[in-house]
Short mmCIF file of C-alpha atoms in Angstrom, two decimals:
data_model
loop_
_atom_site.label_atom_id
_atom_site.label_comp_id
_atom_site.label_asym_id
_atom_site.label_seq_id
_atom_site.Cartn_x
_atom_site.Cartn_y
_atom_site.Cartn_z
CA HIS O 839 70.73 71.26 36.30
CA ASP O 840 72.98 68.98 38.70
CA GLY O 841 72.47 66.18 36.78
CA LEU O 842 74.68 67.40 34.05
CA GLU O 843 77.51 68.72 36.66
CA LYS O 844 77.65 65.96 38.30
CA ALA O 845 77.86 63.64 35.25
CA LYS O 846 80.77 66.67 34.27
CA GLU O 847 82.28 65.39 37.27
CA ILE O 848 82.40 61.90 36.63
CA TYR O 849 83.40 62.02 33.00
CA GLY O 850 86.38 65.07 34.03
CA SER O 851 87.81 62.48 36.39
CA ALA O 852 88.49 59.99 33.86
CA GLY O 853 90.21 62.56 31.60
CA TYR O 854 87.13 63.97 29.35
CA PHE O 855 87.19 68.13 30.37
CA GLU O 856 85.72 68.96 27.22
CA MET O 857 82.95 66.15 27.91
CA THR O 858 79.09 68.97 27.44
CA GLY O 859 75.76 67.96 28.25
CA LEU O 860 72.59 69.51 26.70
CA PRO O 861 69.19 69.02 27.52
CA GLU O 862 66.29 68.93 24.58
CA LEU O 863 62.79 68.76 26.24
CA VAL O 864 60.27 67.66 23.83
CA PRO O 865 56.59 68.17 24.65
CA ALA O 866 54.76 64.82 25.49
CA GLY O 867 53.28 62.82 22.59
CA ALA O 868 54.14 65.65 19.88
CA GLN O 869 55.49 65.25 17.19
CA PRO O 870 58.93 66.31 15.00
CA ASN O 871 58.79 69.98 14.03
CA GLU O 872 55.28 70.44 15.35
CA PRO O 873 54.20 73.68 15.70
CA PRO O 874 53.46 75.26 19.45
CA SER O 875 50.00 75.80 18.39
CA VAL O 876 49.42 72.48 17.97
CA THR O 877 50.66 71.34 21.32
CA ALA O 878 48.97 74.18 23.54
CA GLY O 879 45.92 72.26 24.99
CA ARG O 880 47.92 69.44 26.00
CA PRO O 881 49.36 68.43 29.30
CA ALA O 882 52.69 70.51 31.07
CA VAL O 883 54.76 67.04 31.14
CA VAL O 884 57.87 66.91 28.80
CA ASN O 885 59.77 64.41 27.89
CA VAL O 886 63.98 64.67 28.72
CA THR O 887 66.91 63.38 26.56
CA MET O 888 70.32 64.17 27.38
CA LYS O 889 73.18 64.64 24.70
CA MET O 890 76.05 64.28 25.76
CA GLN O 891 79.19 65.16 23.81
CA GLU O 892 82.26 63.24 25.48
CA GLY O 893 85.33 64.55 23.81
CA LYS O 894 88.62 63.22 23.56
CA GLN O 895 89.85 61.80 26.40
CA TYR O 896 92.80 63.13 27.66
CA TYR O 897 96.48 62.91 29.23
CA ILE O 898 98.74 65.36 30.93
CA ASN O 899 101.49 65.82 29.31
CA ARG O 900 104.11 68.90 31.97
CA ILE O 901 103.29 69.92 35.04
CA THR O 902 104.74 73.60 35.91
CA PHE O 903 105.21 75.64 38.64
CA VAL O 904 105.01 79.74 38.35
CA GLY O 905 106.26 82.38 41.24
CA ASN O 906 107.21 79.56 43.79
CA THR O 907 110.80 81.53 44.13
CA ASN O 908 111.28 80.06 47.78
CA THR O 909 109.18 76.40 47.99
CA ARG O 910 111.20 73.90 45.68
CA ASP O 911 109.13 71.85 43.13
CA ASN O 912 108.99 68.65 44.78
CA VAL O 913 107.67 69.95 48.19
CA ILE O 914 104.68 71.19 45.71
CA ARG O 915 104.73 68.06 43.94
CA ARG O 916 104.24 65.98 46.34
CA GLU O 917 101.21 66.99 47.52
CA LEU O 918 99.85 66.83 44.42
CA ARG O 919 97.83 64.09 43.00
CA LEU O 920 97.76 64.50 39.69
CA TYR O 921 101.27 63.21 37.50
CA GLU O 922 102.64 63.77 33.92
CA ASN O 923 101.62 61.37 31.38
CA GLY O 924 98.91 60.27 33.34
CA VAL O 925 94.86 60.87 33.06
CA PHE O 926 94.03 64.45 33.58
CA ASN O 927 91.47 63.63 36.52
CA THR O 928 90.09 67.50 37.00
CA GLU O 929 88.63 66.47 40.38
CA ALA O 930 91.75 65.01 41.87
CA LEU O 931 93.21 68.70 40.25
CA LYS O 932 90.68 69.91 42.76
CA PHE O 933 91.92 67.59 45.69
CA SER O 934 95.52 68.95 45.32
CA ILE O 935 94.57 72.82 45.13
CA ARG O 936 92.66 71.84 48.49
CA ARG O 937 95.93 69.92 50.08
CA LEU O 938 97.81 73.23 48.82
CA ASN O 939 95.89 75.63 49.92
CA GLN O 940 96.41 73.87 53.65
CA LEU O 941 99.91 74.33 53.52
CA GLY O 942 99.56 77.50 53.75
CA TYR O 943 103.07 78.13 52.09
CA PHE O 944 101.35 80.27 49.22
CA LYS O 945 98.31 82.81 48.80
CA PRO O 946 95.02 80.47 48.28
CA ILE O 947 95.31 79.50 45.20
CA GLU O 948 91.99 79.81 43.36
CA ASP O 949 90.96 77.62 39.90
CA GLN O 950 90.45 80.38 37.59
CA LYS O 951 93.14 82.82 38.33
CA ASN O 952 95.56 80.03 39.10
CA ILE O 953 95.52 77.59 36.74
CA THR O 954 96.20 77.48 32.95
CA VAL O 955 95.36 74.04 30.76
CA GLU O 956 97.01 74.57 26.97
CA LYS O 957 96.55 71.37 24.49
CA GLU O 958 100.06 70.55 23.53
CA PRO O 959 100.85 71.44 20.39
CA GLY O 960 101.11 68.27 17.58
CA LYS O 961 99.35 66.21 19.51
CA ASP O 962 95.99 65.63 20.02
CA ASN O 963 95.19 64.49 23.14
CA GLN O 964 97.56 66.09 25.11
CA VAL O 965 97.72 69.13 27.92
CA ASN O 966 100.11 70.98 30.06
CA LEU O 967 99.23 72.36 33.51
CA ASN O 968 100.42 75.65 34.50
CA ILE O 969 100.02 76.41 38.42
CA LYS O 970 100.50 79.72 39.18
CA LEU O 971 101.60 80.86 43.26
CA GLU O 972 102.43 83.88 45.42
CA GLU O 973 104.46 83.25 47.88
CA GLN O 974 103.05 84.15 51.24
CA ASN O 975 106.03 84.39 54.18
CA ARG O 976 106.70 81.31 56.54
CA ASN O 977 109.36 82.61 58.34
CA GLN O 978 108.79 84.31 61.75
CA LEU O 979 111.68 86.79 62.97
CA SER O 980 110.66 88.54 66.29
CA PHE O 981 111.87 90.19 69.58
CA GLY O 982 110.71 93.09 71.57
CA ALA O 983 108.00 93.23 74.19
CA GLY O 984 104.70 92.59 74.90
CA VAL O 985 101.43 92.26 76.83
CA SER O 986 99.02 89.11 76.46
CA GLN O 987 96.38 87.18 78.57
CA TYR O 988 98.80 84.40 79.42
CA ASP O 989 101.68 85.96 79.98
CA GLY O 990 101.48 89.37 81.15
CA VAL O 991 104.28 92.14 80.04
CA PHE O 992 106.79 89.55 77.93
CA GLY O 993 110.09 90.24 76.64
CA GLN O 994 110.64 87.55 74.04
CA LEU O 995 113.08 85.94 70.80
CA SER O 996 112.07 83.59 68.42
CA PHE O 997 112.93 82.25 65.24
CA SER O 998 109.69 80.12 63.61
CA THR O 999 109.51 78.40 59.67
CA SER O 1000 107.14 76.22 58.35
CA ASN O 1001 109.06 76.34 55.12
CA PHE O 1002 112.53 75.54 56.73
CA MET O 1003 114.78 76.92 52.71
CA GLY O 1004 111.75 75.56 50.76
CA ARG O 1005 111.68 72.29 51.66
CA GLY O 1006 108.40 72.28 53.91
CA GLU O 1007 109.88 71.57 57.00
CA SER O 1008 109.09 73.28 60.19
CA LEU O 1009 111.69 74.65 62.47
CA THR O 1010 111.05 76.76 66.07
CA THR O 1011 113.39 78.63 68.48
CA SER O 1012 112.59 80.94 70.93
CA MET O 1013 113.09 82.23 74.09
CA GLN O 1014 110.44 84.19 76.10
CA THR O 1015 110.46 85.45 79.57
CA GLY O 1016 108.17 87.56 81.88
CA ALA O 1017 106.31 88.33 84.31
CA ARG O 1018 103.81 85.42 84.38
CA ALA O 1019 106.31 83.01 81.84
CA HIS O 1020 109.96 81.55 81.12
CA ASP O 1021 109.60 79.47 77.64
CA TYR O 1022 112.22 78.24 76.34
CA GLU O 1023 112.21 75.83 73.30
CA VAL O 1024 113.35 74.43 70.66
CA ALA O 1025 111.47 72.20 67.61
CA PHE O 1026 111.86 70.21 63.82
CA THR O 1027 109.11 69.23 61.78
CA GLU O 1028 109.85 66.53 58.99
CA PRO O 1029 106.55 65.93 57.09
CA PHE O 1030 107.98 63.50 53.69
CA LEU O 1031 110.17 61.52 56.03
CA PHE O 1032 113.31 59.45 54.52
CA ASP O 1033 110.84 61.35 51.41
CA ARG O 1034 107.89 59.59 52.28
CA PRO O 1035 104.49 60.62 53.51
CA ILE O 1036 105.26 60.29 57.49
CA THR O 1037 105.94 62.47 59.93
CA GLY O 1038 108.86 63.10 61.93
CA SER O 1039 109.12 66.18 64.85
CA VAL O 1040 110.96 66.07 67.76
CA ASP O 1041 110.63 68.95 70.57
CA LEU O 1042 112.43 70.20 74.11
CA HIS O 1043 110.83 72.87 75.92
CA ARG O 1044 111.45 74.24 79.69
CA ARG O 1045 108.87 76.20 80.78
CA ASP O 1046 107.86 77.88 83.70
CA ILE O 1047 104.36 79.26 83.90
CA HIS O 1048 102.70 81.29 86.81
CA TYR O 1049 99.01 81.36 86.74
CA ILE O 1050 97.85 84.49 88.83
CA ASP O 1051 97.01 83.95 92.66
CA GLN O 1052 97.35 79.93 92.47
CA PHE O 1053 100.31 78.66 91.06
CA THR O 1054 103.44 78.60 89.10
CA GLN O 1055 103.93 75.29 86.94
CA GLY O 1056 107.46 74.40 85.59
CA SER O 1057 108.33 71.82 82.97
CA THR O 1058 111.69 70.20 81.86
CA GLY O 1059 111.02 67.14 79.07
CA GLY O 1060 110.26 67.23 75.72
CA ASN O 1061 108.05 64.87 72.49
CA VAL O 1062 109.09 63.01 69.79
CA THR O 1063 105.78 62.48 67.36
CA PHE O 1064 105.47 59.92 64.15
CA GLY O 1065 102.45 60.27 61.74
CA TRP O 1066 101.61 58.51 58.89
CA PRO O 1067 98.42 58.61 56.53
CA LEU O 1068 96.11 55.84 56.44
CA ALA O 1069 93.13 58.11 54.10
CA ASN O 1070 92.80 61.47 52.45
CA PHE O 1071 92.99 63.89 54.53
CA THR O 1072 93.20 61.48 57.55
CA ARG O 1073 96.16 61.16 59.48
CA MET O 1074 97.24 58.43 62.45
CA TYR O 1075 99.81 60.26 64.96
CA LEU O 1076 101.38 58.50 68.17
CA ASP O 1077 103.32 60.63 70.61
CA TYR O 1078 105.82 60.08 73.42
CA SER O 1079 106.30 62.77 75.50
CA TYR O 1080 108.94 63.20 78.72
CA ASP O 1081 108.37 66.44 81.93
CA LYS O 1082 109.17 66.90 85.72
CA VAL O 1083 107.05 68.95 86.59
CA LYS O 1084 107.28 71.12 89.55
CA VAL O 1085 104.30 72.96 91.48
CA ARG O 1086 105.77 76.15 93.30
CA ASP O 1087 104.54 79.89 94.44
CA LEU O 1088 101.35 78.38 95.48
CA ASN O 1089 99.04 81.31 96.80
CA THR O 1090 98.42 80.94 100.90
CA ALA O 1091 94.76 80.57 100.11
CA PHE O 1092 95.06 77.21 100.08
CA PHE O 1093 96.04 76.96 102.96
CA ASP O 1094 94.34 79.74 104.98
CA ALA O 1095 91.11 80.90 103.46
CA THR O 1096 90.86 84.47 105.87
CA CYS O 1097 93.31 86.02 104.01
CA ILE O 1098 91.20 86.94 101.06
CA THR O 1099 89.17 88.71 103.66
CA THR O 1100 92.41 90.39 104.84
CA ALA O 1101 94.00 90.92 101.78
CA THR O 1102 97.29 89.16 103.20
CA CYS O 1103 97.48 86.35 100.50
CA THR O 1104 101.26 85.96 99.18
CA THR O 1105 103.23 82.83 97.44
CA VAL O 1106 104.03 80.21 99.85
CA ASN O 1107 106.64 77.01 98.47
CA ILE O 1108 106.10 73.72 99.37
CA ALA O 1109 109.54 73.70 101.06
CA ASN O 1110 108.86 77.00 102.82
CA LEU O 1111 105.04 75.40 104.51
CA THR O 1112 105.24 75.91 108.65
CA THR O 1113 103.98 73.78 110.89
CA ALA O 1114 100.36 75.08 110.81
CA GLN O 1115 100.58 75.94 107.14
CA LEU O 1116 100.67 71.58 106.98
CA ALA O 1117 98.73 71.48 109.89
CA LEU O 1118 95.55 73.31 107.65
CA ILE O 1119 96.22 71.84 104.44
CA GLN O 1120 96.52 68.20 105.96
CA ASN O 1121 92.72 68.39 106.67
CA ASN O 1122 91.38 68.67 103.00
CA PRO O 1123 93.39 65.51 101.81
CA TYR O 1124 91.61 66.00 98.33
CA LEU O 1125 93.82 69.10 97.65
CA TYR O 1126 97.09 68.12 99.89
CA ASP O 1127 97.12 65.65 96.91
CA SER O 1128 96.47 67.97 93.95
CA LEU O 1129 99.52 70.11 95.51
CA LEU O 1130 101.90 67.35 95.30
CA ILE O 1131 102.78 68.59 99.43
CA GLY O 1132 103.77 64.68 100.01
CA GLN O 1133 106.47 65.05 96.30
CA ASN O 1134 107.81 67.70 97.48
CA GLY O 1135 105.84 69.59 94.87
CA GLN O 1136 107.44 67.41 91.52
CA ARG O 1137 105.98 64.49 89.82
CA THR O 1138 107.32 63.17 86.54
CA ILE O 1139 105.26 61.81 83.71
CA GLY O 1140 105.99 60.23 80.59
CA LYS O 1141 102.80 59.55 78.56
CA ILE O 1142 101.82 58.00 74.93
CA THR O 1143 99.16 59.89 73.06
CA PRO O 1144 98.00 57.97 69.83
CA THR O 1145 95.66 61.12 67.48
CA LEU O 1146 93.91 60.06 64.64
CA ALA O 1147 92.74 63.27 62.85
CA MET O 1148 90.33 64.31 59.83
CA ASN O 1149 91.39 67.53 58.54
CA THR O 1150 89.60 68.80 55.26
CA VAL O 1151 89.96 72.72 56.58
CA ASP O 1152 91.14 74.95 53.42
CA ASN O 1153 93.42 77.44 55.51
CA PRO O 1154 94.71 77.61 58.49
CA VAL O 1155 94.95 80.80 59.53
CA THR O 1156 91.77 82.41 57.82
CA PRO O 1157 89.56 79.39 57.49
CA VAL O 1158 86.67 79.71 55.05
CA THR O 1159 85.13 75.97 54.97
CA GLY O 1160 85.76 72.39 55.72
CA ARG O 1161 85.90 69.99 58.67
CA ARG O 1162 88.02 68.89 61.38
CA PHE O 1163 87.59 65.51 63.60
CA THR O 1164 90.08 64.29 66.57
CA LEU O 1165 89.79 61.90 68.41
CA SER O 1166 93.04 61.03 70.77
CA ASN O 1167 94.25 58.90 74.13
CA ALA O 1168 96.35 60.23 76.61
CA ILE O 1169 97.79 57.15 78.38
CA ALA O 1170 100.50 57.84 81.77
CA GLY O 1171 102.98 55.61 82.82
CA VAL O 1172 104.92 54.69 80.68
CA ALA O 1173 107.84 56.19 82.75
CA GLY O 1174 107.15 58.10 85.00
CA ASP O 1175 105.63 58.31 88.60
CA THR O 1176 101.75 59.46 87.57
CA LYS O 1177 99.89 57.02 85.66
CA TYR O 1178 96.43 58.49 84.29
CA VAL O 1179 94.46 57.90 80.85
CA LYS O 1180 93.24 60.44 79.25
CA PRO O 1181 90.23 60.64 76.33
CA SER O 1182 89.94 63.40 74.32
CA ALA O 1183 87.62 64.19 71.18
CA GLU O 1184 87.02 67.33 69.13
CA ALA O 1185 84.68 68.31 66.02
CA VAL O 1186 85.21 71.60 64.15
CA PHE O 1187 83.11 72.72 60.97
CA PHE O 1188 83.65 75.56 59.01
CA LEU O 1189 80.51 76.02 56.67
CA GLN O 1190 80.47 79.14 54.17
CA GLN O 1191 77.92 80.03 53.50
CA ASN O 1192 78.65 82.85 50.79
CA ARG O 1193 81.97 84.65 49.10
CA ARG O 1194 82.88 86.78 52.53
CA ILE O 1195 80.55 85.13 55.82
CA SER O 1196 80.82 81.49 56.73
CA LEU O 1197 80.01 79.77 60.08
CA GLY O 1198 81.94 78.13 62.44
CA LEU O 1199 81.39 75.59 64.88
CA ARG O 1200 83.27 73.29 67.34
CA ALA O 1201 82.46 70.82 70.10
CA GLN O 1202 84.58 69.21 72.50
CA ALA O 1203 85.15 66.38 75.21
CA GLU O 1204 87.54 66.06 77.41
CA TYR O 1205 87.60 62.95 80.45
CA ILE O 1206 90.38 62.39 82.49
CA ARG O 1207 90.91 59.53 85.10
CA PRO O 1208 94.21 58.06 87.47
CA TYR O 1209 94.64 54.57 87.60
CA GLY O 1210 97.36 52.28 89.61
CA ASN O 1211 98.84 53.85 92.33
CA THR O 1212 98.25 57.02 91.31
CA THR O 1213 95.55 58.10 93.76
CA SER O 1214 94.82 61.37 92.52
CA LEU O 1215 95.48 64.12 90.18
CA PRO O 1216 98.19 66.80 90.30
CA ILE O 1217 96.38 70.36 89.68
CA PHE O 1218 98.55 70.71 86.50
CA GLU O 1219 96.48 67.62 85.42
CA ARG O 1220 93.53 68.68 86.36
CA LEU O 1221 90.52 69.99 83.36
CA VAL O 1222 90.04 73.47 83.48
CA LEU O 1223 88.48 76.28 80.90
CA GLY O 1224 88.42 79.63 80.60
CA GLY O 1225 90.56 82.40 78.61
CA GLY O 1226 90.84 83.31 74.18
CA TYR O 1227 91.17 79.70 73.52
CA SER O 1228 88.39 78.35 75.62
CA VAL O 1229 85.66 80.68 77.03
CA ARG O 1230 87.18 83.33 76.08
CA GLY O 1231 85.01 86.32 78.43
CA TYR O 1232 86.77 84.91 81.24
CA ASP O 1233 90.69 84.78 82.78
CA LEU O 1234 92.38 81.33 82.35
CA ARG O 1235 92.12 78.77 84.74
CA THR O 1236 88.57 79.68 86.47
CA ILE O 1237 85.87 77.65 85.01
CA GLY O 1238 86.03 74.64 87.11
CA PRO O 1239 85.43 73.03 90.38
CA GLN O 1240 86.50 75.16 93.57
CA ASP O 1241 88.41 74.12 97.07
CA PRO O 1242 86.08 74.75 99.15
CA ILE O 1243 87.95 76.62 101.18
CA SER O 1244 89.17 79.10 99.38
CA HIS O 1245 87.59 79.63 96.44
CA VAL O 1246 90.44 78.83 93.84
CA VAL O 1247 90.11 76.55 90.54
CA VAL O 1248 91.57 73.24 91.43
CA GLY O 1249 89.57 71.81 87.82
CA GLY O 1250 88.38 68.71 87.21
CA ASN O 1251 88.22 65.55 85.72
CA LYS O 1252 85.64 65.77 82.30
CA SER O 1253 84.78 68.64 80.92
CA LEU O 1254 82.42 70.31 77.56
CA LEU O 1255 83.34 73.07 75.23
CA PHE O 1256 81.29 73.99 72.46
CA ASN O 1257 82.37 77.76 70.18
CA ALA O 1258 80.42 78.87 67.47
CA GLU O 1259 81.29 81.76 65.79
CA TYR O 1260 79.97 83.71 61.95
CA LEU O 1261 83.21 84.61 60.26
CA ILE O 1262 82.60 87.82 57.98
CA ASN O 1263 85.64 89.55 56.09
CA ILE O 1264 85.71 92.46 56.00
CA ALA O 1265 88.37 94.21 53.77
CA GLY O 1266 92.31 92.41 53.02
CA PRO O 1267 92.96 90.16 56.64
CA VAL O 1268 90.73 92.13 59.37
CA ARG O 1269 87.89 90.21 60.37
CA LEU O 1270 84.17 90.14 62.37
CA ILE O 1271 83.88 87.47 64.28
CA LEU O 1272 80.76 86.92 66.51
CA PHE O 1273 80.68 83.91 68.94
CA TYR O 1274 78.73 82.08 71.36
CA ASP O 1275 81.38 79.89 73.77
CA ALA O 1276 79.50 77.53 76.53
CA GLY O 1277 81.64 75.21 78.86
CA GLN O 1278 81.52 73.48 82.27
CA VAL O 1279 84.13 71.09 83.77
CA LYS O 1280 82.50 68.55 86.47
CA ASP O 1281 84.58 66.79 88.98
CA THR O 1282 84.00 63.03 89.87
CA CYS O 1283 81.69 62.39 93.21
CA GLY O 1284 82.52 62.42 96.85
CA THR O 1285 82.49 64.01 99.45
CA VAL O 1286 85.01 67.48 100.69
CA GLN O 1287 86.56 67.50 104.67
CA ARG O 1288 86.29 71.37 105.94
CA SER O 1289 89.08 72.95 106.93
CA THR O 1290 88.99 73.83 110.71
CA ALA O 1291 89.80 76.82 110.36
CA LEU O 1292 86.86 76.95 107.61
CA PRO O 1293 85.13 80.02 109.95
CA GLU O 1294 81.08 78.15 110.37
CA THR O 1295 79.65 81.75 109.52
CA PRO O 1296 80.28 84.04 106.39
CA VAL O 1297 82.94 86.35 105.87
CA ILE O 1298 82.15 90.13 104.38
CA THR O 1299 84.04 91.68 102.43
CA SER O 1300 83.45 95.94 101.68
CA GLY O 1301 79.96 95.94 99.73
CA SER O 1302 77.81 92.41 99.85
CA GLN O 1303 79.46 90.20 98.42
CA SER O 1304 79.98 86.84 100.13
CA ILE O 1305 83.46 85.25 99.91
CA LEU O 1306 83.24 83.00 102.26
CA ALA O 1307 79.75 81.16 103.09
CA ALA O 1308 79.04 77.78 105.32
CA ILE O 1309 80.70 75.52 102.93
CA PRO O 1310 79.08 72.12 102.62
CA LEU O 1311 80.84 68.26 102.93
CA VAL O 1312 79.33 67.41 100.20
CA GLN O 1313 80.69 68.63 96.73
CA SER O 1314 77.72 70.05 94.27
CA SER O 1315 77.40 68.08 91.45
CA CYS O 1316 79.30 66.09 89.54
CA ARG O 1317 77.09 65.20 86.28
CA PHE O 1318 76.34 67.64 83.81
CA ASN O 1319 73.52 70.10 83.91
CA ILE O 1320 72.66 71.93 81.12
CA ASN O 1321 71.69 74.46 83.37
CA ASP O 1322 75.74 75.07 84.64
CA PHE O 1323 77.09 75.91 81.99
CA LYS O 1324 79.38 79.15 81.47
CA THR O 1325 78.98 81.14 78.71
CA SER O 1326 79.83 83.95 76.60
CA THR O 1327 79.10 85.64 73.97
CA GLY O 1328 80.29 88.92 72.12
CA ALA O 1329 81.95 90.67 68.91
CA GLU O 1330 86.20 89.83 68.05
CA ILE O 1331 87.92 91.99 65.53
CA ARG O 1332 90.59 89.88 64.09
CA PHE O 1333 93.02 91.17 61.63
CA PHE O 1334 96.20 89.29 60.41
CA MET O 1335 100.12 91.01 60.64
CA PRO O 1336 101.66 89.60 57.69
CA VAL O 1337 104.63 90.72 59.21
CA LEU O 1338 105.08 88.55 62.72
CA ASN O 1339 102.19 86.08 60.90
CA VAL O 1340 99.89 86.13 63.72
CA PRO O 1341 96.25 86.99 64.06
CA PHE O 1342 95.44 88.95 66.67
CA ARG O 1343 92.19 90.22 68.04
CA LEU O 1344 90.21 92.46 70.60
CA ILE O 1345 87.51 90.81 71.73
CA PHE O 1346 83.96 92.99 73.45
CA ALA O 1347 82.56 89.73 75.79
CA GLU O 1348 79.33 89.90 78.01
CA ASN O 1349 79.39 86.89 80.30
CA PRO O 1350 75.83 86.14 80.47
CA GLN O 1351 76.05 82.89 82.90
CA ARG O 1352 78.96 83.17 85.68
CA SER O 1353 77.11 82.53 88.38
CA GLY O 1354 80.11 80.85 90.89
CA ILE O 1355 82.99 82.38 88.50
CA LEU O 1356 85.56 84.12 89.88
CA ASN O 1357 88.33 86.53 88.26
CA SER O 1358 91.77 85.23 88.65
CA SER O 1359 93.74 88.57 90.31
CA THR O 1360 91.14 89.44 92.83
CA LEU O 1361 88.66 86.73 93.33
CA GLN O 1362 85.87 88.54 93.13
CA PRO O 1363 83.05 87.41 90.88
CA GLU O 1364 84.01 88.14 87.31
CA LYS O 1365 82.16 91.47 85.23
CA LYS O 1366 79.27 91.18 83.26
CA PHE O 1367 81.24 93.09 79.78
CA ARG O 1368 85.05 92.30 79.47
CA PHE O 1369 87.23 93.85 77.24
CA ARG O 1370 91.08 91.89 75.95
CA PHE O 1371 93.58 91.50 73.57
CA ASP O 1372 94.61 88.34 72.80
CA VAL O 1373 96.60 86.10 69.71
CA GLY O 1374 96.25 83.29 67.91
CA SER O 1375 92.41 81.85 67.10
CA THR O 1376 89.68 80.22 69.58
CA PHE O 1377 89.37 76.71 66.98
#
């Protein structure tokens, strides 16, 4: 049976879509028309003869689209691998439907429901192909206020579309301001530059992000991206970005950890550091460089990033099947005063179990290393994990090497992340997701100088939790260890809002391996159970 189905695919790719096959089974040694009673005692061995009826080879007379009230015909036609007057290749039709579904402009196209093949009257080997489409709203016009793990309380006004004026172009303009983030952005993407399959995009932005009880990162800059196809579902991208980044509102715990125990920690800008604070931070050269004390808190970064991406995931919002591989290597130092290399690799699989259930898996590895006259990485470039896009039971920037004095996460130079999701379609746009996340971040091997402000005996807060114990001179292991993974598991309700065109998430997480992790708001040990609200998807 499997062989016959494969044969139909091969014949269909050559235009013989009416090909049929029938296996004829004859007991070994039997004569034609011999009654079953005669062959009853013989061994159960048969000769199999496949009788194939190829039928006619068909060509395409016309391809028509119905229901695309906004999207232009040429935007749809350029995704097809079938052509009028060409052979009716049924395998190319399946490939084309997958490409159309990946656009996300239409509700999922199903072969039996949305595609009809009709023979052209008066022509015995030509067919008309009709594809029925149902537009999805890809425009997002939103204004109002909200709250999220990333932005806190915020107000926003934005417009974005992935199908601008039905041309398949993407346009985003947004303004957002809130307690933790200020974001202004204009971006435009043309997927078929010069009527060729070349992606071109430009982005201009200004952002301020406040990481609770750590620092505020402000950046102004932009990037230009070009992409071109290498094979089916595989593209190469080349991105150049230029940003001026400044660090401010540093937590005073960086300079004197005793403020944690007395609840007097505030924020301070580099220009306003006292002589005493400067003296304390200079006792920790590693942190002094990471916080850009000597550069007035500012770095300029120009980097070029080549990326190789292969993506066969069927739908960008509600994936069911497919895989995605991404390899990239950011090289900073093309203009600017910061030099580093940052290779990364990601593999994503969606394995469909049945009509309603899929299994999603992701593995990701990142590494970053300075070179040239850059001896230390700024804190905003160092690798960290935590949050709804990595290990979802923890706060943002809470998984990673900590400053041994303040216990604030300053990040590392290499990370591993694994995610598993069991996706169950409940009804319509609602999904139940059972998940398991695990990740760890490590730094380079070396020693840490102890600040003179560090007490020699542990400092105890109310209760019995030690915030500052005696700090060893040598860092903890700088190599990946299976026992060092921080994990989170639980359930998530994810529902898609058609009006806003974004998935909303209600996450209930248990954090089994959380030793050493402190929450971002109070620097107290992370809780075993957390409930969160978020948007988007983890991968």
